[in-house]
PDB file of C-alpha atoms in Angstrom:
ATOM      1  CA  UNK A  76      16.065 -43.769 -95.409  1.00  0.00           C
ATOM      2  CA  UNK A  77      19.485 -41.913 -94.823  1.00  0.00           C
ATOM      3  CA  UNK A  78      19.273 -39.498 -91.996  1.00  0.00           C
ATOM      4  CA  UNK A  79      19.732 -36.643 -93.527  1.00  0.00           C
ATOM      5  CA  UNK A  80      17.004 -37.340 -96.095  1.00  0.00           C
ATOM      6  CA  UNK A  81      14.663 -37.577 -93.098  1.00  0.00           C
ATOM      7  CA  UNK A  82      15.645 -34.324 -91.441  1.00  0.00           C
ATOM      8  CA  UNK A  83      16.165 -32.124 -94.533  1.00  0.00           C
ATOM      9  CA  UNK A  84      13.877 -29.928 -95.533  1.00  0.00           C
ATOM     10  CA  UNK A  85      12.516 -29.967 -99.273  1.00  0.00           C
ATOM     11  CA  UNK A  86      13.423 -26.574-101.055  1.00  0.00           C
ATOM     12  CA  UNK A  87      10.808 -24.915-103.354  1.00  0.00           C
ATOM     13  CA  UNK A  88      12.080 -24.173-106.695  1.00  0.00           C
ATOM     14  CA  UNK A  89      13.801 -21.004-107.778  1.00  0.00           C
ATOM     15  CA  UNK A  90      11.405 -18.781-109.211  1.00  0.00           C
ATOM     16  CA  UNK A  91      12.533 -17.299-112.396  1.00  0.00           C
ATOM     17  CA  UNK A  92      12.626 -13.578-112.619  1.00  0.00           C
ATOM     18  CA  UNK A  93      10.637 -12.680-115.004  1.00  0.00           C
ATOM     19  CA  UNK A  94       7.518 -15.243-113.715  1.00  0.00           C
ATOM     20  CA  UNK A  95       8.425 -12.966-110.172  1.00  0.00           C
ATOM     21  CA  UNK A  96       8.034  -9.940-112.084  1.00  0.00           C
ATOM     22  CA  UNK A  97       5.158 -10.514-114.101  1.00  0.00           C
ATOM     23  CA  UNK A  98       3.499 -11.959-110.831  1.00  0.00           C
ATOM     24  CA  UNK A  99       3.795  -9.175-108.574  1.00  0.00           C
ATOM     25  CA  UNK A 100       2.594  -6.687-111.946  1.00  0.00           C
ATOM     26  CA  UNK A 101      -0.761  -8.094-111.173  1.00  0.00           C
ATOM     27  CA  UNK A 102      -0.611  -6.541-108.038  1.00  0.00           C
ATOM     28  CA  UNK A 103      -0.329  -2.995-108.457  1.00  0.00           C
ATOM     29  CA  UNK A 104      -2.665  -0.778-107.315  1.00  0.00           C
ATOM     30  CA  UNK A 105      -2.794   2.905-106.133  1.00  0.00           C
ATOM     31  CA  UNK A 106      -1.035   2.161-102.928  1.00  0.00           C
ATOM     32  CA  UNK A 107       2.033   0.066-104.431  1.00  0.00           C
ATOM     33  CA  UNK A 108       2.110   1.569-108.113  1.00  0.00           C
ATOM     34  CA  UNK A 109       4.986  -0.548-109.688  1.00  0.00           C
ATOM     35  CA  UNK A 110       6.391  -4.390-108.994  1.00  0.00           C
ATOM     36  CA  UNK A 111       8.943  -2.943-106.655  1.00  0.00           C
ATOM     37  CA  UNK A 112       7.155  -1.642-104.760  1.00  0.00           C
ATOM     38  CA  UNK A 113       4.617  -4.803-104.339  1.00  0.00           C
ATOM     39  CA  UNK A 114       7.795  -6.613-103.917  1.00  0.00           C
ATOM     40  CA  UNK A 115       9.076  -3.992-101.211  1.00  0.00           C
ATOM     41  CA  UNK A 116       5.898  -5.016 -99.088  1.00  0.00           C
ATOM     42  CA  UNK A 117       6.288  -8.519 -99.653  1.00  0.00           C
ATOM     43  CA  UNK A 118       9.202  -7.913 -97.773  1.00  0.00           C
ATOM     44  CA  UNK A 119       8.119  -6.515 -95.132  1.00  0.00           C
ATOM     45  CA  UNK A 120       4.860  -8.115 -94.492  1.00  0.00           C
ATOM     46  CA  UNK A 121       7.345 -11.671 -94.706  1.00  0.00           C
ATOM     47  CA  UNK A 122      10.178  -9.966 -92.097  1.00  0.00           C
ATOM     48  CA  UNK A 123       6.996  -8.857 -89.940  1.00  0.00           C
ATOM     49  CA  UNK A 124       5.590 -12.346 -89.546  1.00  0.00           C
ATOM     50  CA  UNK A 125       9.115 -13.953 -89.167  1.00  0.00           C
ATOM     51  CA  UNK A 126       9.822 -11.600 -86.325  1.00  0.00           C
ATOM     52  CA  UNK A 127       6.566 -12.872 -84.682  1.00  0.00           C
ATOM     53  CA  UNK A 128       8.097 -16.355 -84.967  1.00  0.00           C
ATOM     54  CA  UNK A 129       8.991 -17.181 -81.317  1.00  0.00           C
ATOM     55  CA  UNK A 130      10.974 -20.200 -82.343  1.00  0.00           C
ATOM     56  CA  UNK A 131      12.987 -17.995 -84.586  1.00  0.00           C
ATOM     57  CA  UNK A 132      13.234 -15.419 -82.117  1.00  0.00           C
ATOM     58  CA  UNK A 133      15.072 -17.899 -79.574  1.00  0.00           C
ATOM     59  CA  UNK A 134      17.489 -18.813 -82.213  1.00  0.00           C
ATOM     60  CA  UNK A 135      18.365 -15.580 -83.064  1.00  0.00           C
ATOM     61  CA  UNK A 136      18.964 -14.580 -79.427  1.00  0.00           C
ATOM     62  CA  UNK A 137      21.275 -17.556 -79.265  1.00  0.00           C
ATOM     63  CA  UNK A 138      23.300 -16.866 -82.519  1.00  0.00           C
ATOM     64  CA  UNK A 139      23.652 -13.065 -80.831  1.00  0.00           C
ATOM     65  CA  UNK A 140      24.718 -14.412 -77.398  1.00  0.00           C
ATOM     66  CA  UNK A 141      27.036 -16.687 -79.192  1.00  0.00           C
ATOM     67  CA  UNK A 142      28.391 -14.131 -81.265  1.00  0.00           C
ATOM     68  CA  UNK A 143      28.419 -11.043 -79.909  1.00  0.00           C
ATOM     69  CA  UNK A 144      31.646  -9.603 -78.024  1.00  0.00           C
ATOM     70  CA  UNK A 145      32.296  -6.272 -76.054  1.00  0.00           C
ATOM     71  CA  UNK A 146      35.259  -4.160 -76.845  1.00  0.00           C
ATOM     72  CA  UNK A 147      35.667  -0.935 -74.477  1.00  0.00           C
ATOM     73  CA  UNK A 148      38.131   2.129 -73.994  1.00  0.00           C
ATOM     74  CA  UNK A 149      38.379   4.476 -71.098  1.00  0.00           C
ATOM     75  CA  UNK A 150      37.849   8.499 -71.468  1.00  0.00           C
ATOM     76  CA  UNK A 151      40.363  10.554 -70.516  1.00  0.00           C
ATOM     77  CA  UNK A 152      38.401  10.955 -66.713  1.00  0.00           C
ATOM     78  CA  UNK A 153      38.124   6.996 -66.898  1.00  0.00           C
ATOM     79  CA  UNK A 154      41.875   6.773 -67.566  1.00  0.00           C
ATOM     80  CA  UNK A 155      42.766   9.188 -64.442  1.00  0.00           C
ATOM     81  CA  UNK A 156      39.821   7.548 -62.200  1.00  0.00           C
ATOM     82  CA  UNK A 157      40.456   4.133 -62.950  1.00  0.00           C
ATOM     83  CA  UNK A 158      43.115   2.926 -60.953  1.00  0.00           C
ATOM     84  CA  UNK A 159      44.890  -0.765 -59.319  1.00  0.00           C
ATOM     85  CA  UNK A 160      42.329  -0.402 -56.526  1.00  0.00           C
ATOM     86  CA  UNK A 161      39.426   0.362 -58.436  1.00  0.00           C
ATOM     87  CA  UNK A 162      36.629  -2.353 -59.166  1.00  0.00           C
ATOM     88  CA  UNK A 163      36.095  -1.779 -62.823  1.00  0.00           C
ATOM     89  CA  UNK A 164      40.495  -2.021 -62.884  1.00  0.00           C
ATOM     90  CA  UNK A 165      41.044  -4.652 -66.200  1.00  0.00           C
ATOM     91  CA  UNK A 166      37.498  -3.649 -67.844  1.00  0.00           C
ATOM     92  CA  UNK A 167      38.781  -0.654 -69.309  1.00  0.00           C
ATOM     93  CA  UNK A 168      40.913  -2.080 -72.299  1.00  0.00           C
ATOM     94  CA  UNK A 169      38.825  -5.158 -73.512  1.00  0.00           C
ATOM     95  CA  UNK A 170      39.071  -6.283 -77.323  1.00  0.00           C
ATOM     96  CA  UNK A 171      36.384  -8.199 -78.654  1.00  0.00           C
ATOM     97  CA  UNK A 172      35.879 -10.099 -75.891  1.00  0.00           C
ATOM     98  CA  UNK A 173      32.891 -12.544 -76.032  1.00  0.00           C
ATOM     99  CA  UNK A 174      29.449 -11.890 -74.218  1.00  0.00           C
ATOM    100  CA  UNK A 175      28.965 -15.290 -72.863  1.00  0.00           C
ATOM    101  CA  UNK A 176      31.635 -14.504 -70.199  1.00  0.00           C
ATOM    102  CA  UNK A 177      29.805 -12.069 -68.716  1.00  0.00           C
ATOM    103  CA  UNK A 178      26.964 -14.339 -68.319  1.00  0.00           C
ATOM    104  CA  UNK A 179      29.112 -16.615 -65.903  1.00  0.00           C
ATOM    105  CA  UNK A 180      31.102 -14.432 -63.664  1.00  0.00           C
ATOM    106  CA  UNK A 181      34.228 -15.402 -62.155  1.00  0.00           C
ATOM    107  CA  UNK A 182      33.516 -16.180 -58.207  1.00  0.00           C
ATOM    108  CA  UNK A 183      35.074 -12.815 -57.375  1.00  0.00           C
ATOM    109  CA  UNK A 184      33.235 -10.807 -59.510  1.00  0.00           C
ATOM    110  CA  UNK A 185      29.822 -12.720 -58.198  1.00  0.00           C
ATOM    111  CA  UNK A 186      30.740 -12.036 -55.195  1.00  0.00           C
ATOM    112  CA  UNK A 187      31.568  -8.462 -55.608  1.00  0.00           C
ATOM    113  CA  UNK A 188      27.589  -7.872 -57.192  1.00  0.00           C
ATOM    114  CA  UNK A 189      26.157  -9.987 -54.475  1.00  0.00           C
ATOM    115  CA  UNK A 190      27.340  -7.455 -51.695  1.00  0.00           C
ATOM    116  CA  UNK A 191      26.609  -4.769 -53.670  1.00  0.00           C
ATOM    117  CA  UNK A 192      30.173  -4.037 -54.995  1.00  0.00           C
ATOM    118  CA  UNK A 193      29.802  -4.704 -58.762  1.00  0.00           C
ATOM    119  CA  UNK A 194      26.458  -3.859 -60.076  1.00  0.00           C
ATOM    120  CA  UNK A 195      27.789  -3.447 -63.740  1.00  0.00           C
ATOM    121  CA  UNK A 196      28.007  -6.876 -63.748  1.00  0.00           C
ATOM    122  CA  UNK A 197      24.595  -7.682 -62.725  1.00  0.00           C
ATOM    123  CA  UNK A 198      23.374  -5.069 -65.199  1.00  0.00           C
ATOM    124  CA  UNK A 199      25.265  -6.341 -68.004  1.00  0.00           C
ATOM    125  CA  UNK A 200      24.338  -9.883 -67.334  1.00  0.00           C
ATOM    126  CA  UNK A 201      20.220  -8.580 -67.412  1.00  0.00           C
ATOM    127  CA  UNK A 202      21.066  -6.743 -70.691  1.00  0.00           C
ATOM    128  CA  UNK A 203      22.024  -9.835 -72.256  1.00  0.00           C
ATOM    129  CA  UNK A 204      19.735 -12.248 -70.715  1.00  0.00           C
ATOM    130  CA  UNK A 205      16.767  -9.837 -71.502  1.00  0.00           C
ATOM    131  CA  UNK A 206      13.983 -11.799 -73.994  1.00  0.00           C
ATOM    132  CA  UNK A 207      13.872  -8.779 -75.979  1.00  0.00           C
TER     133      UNK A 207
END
C-alpha cells in the first residue's frame, strides 16, 4: 500500500444541492423557519464543536504563530520621545515583521527584560505564547 494511500483520509461525497436543500426543509420549525436558516445553525453548532477541538486548537495557534507578523509606527510624542538612547530605539518603524522573533529574543534584548529593562518584550512574548 503506497504511503499516501495509508495516511489519506477518505472524502465523503459532494452532496448535491438540491438533496442539501430538500434535507434541511425537513427541519424547519418555529425557531429556524426556512432552510437557511437550519443551514445557518448547522453552521454554527459545527464551528462550536470544532472550536472545542483541542487538537485543532493547537494547530491553529501554530498556523497563527507561524504566520502572523507585527508592523508598528510611532505617534508624533513617540517620534520626539524615542530617541538613539532609548530602549524601544529600532521598534518604532517595523514592517511586517514575523512574530516568531519575538518569541526568541536576541541575548541583549533577554538580557535587558531579565533586569527589568525591557518588559515589552516579556509581555509580548506572554501575548503570543498565551493558550488562548
Amino acid at each position: 500500500v503506497a504511503r499516501a494511500d495509508r495516511y489519506s483520509c477518505p472524502r465523503p461525497p459532494t452532496p448535491d444541492a438540491r438533496t442539501v436543500a430538500a434535507l434541511a426543509q425537513q427541519f424547519t420549525s418555529d425557531t429556524f423557519p426556512t432552510a437557511e436558516d437550519v443551514h445557518r445553525a448547522g453552521r454554527f453548532m459545527l464551528a462550536t464543536e470544532l472550536a472545542a477541538e483541542p487538537f485543532l486548537r493547537h494547530r491553529c495557534r501554530l498556523a497563527f504563530r507561524r504566520h502572523a507578523t507585527v508592523s508598528t509606527l510611532p505617534t508624533a510624542k513617540g517620534r520626539a520621545e524615542i530617541d538613539f538612547f532609548h530602549p524601544l530605539h529600532g521598534l518604532q518603524y517595523l514592517q511586517r515583521k514575523p512574530a516568531e522573533d519575538f518569541l526568541n529574543p536576541p541575548p541583549a534584548a533577554a538580557a535587558g527584560a531579565a533586569g527589568g529593562g525591557a518588559p515589552w518584550w516579556e509581555a509580548l512574548r506572554a501575548a503570543l505564547a498565551a493558550p488562548w
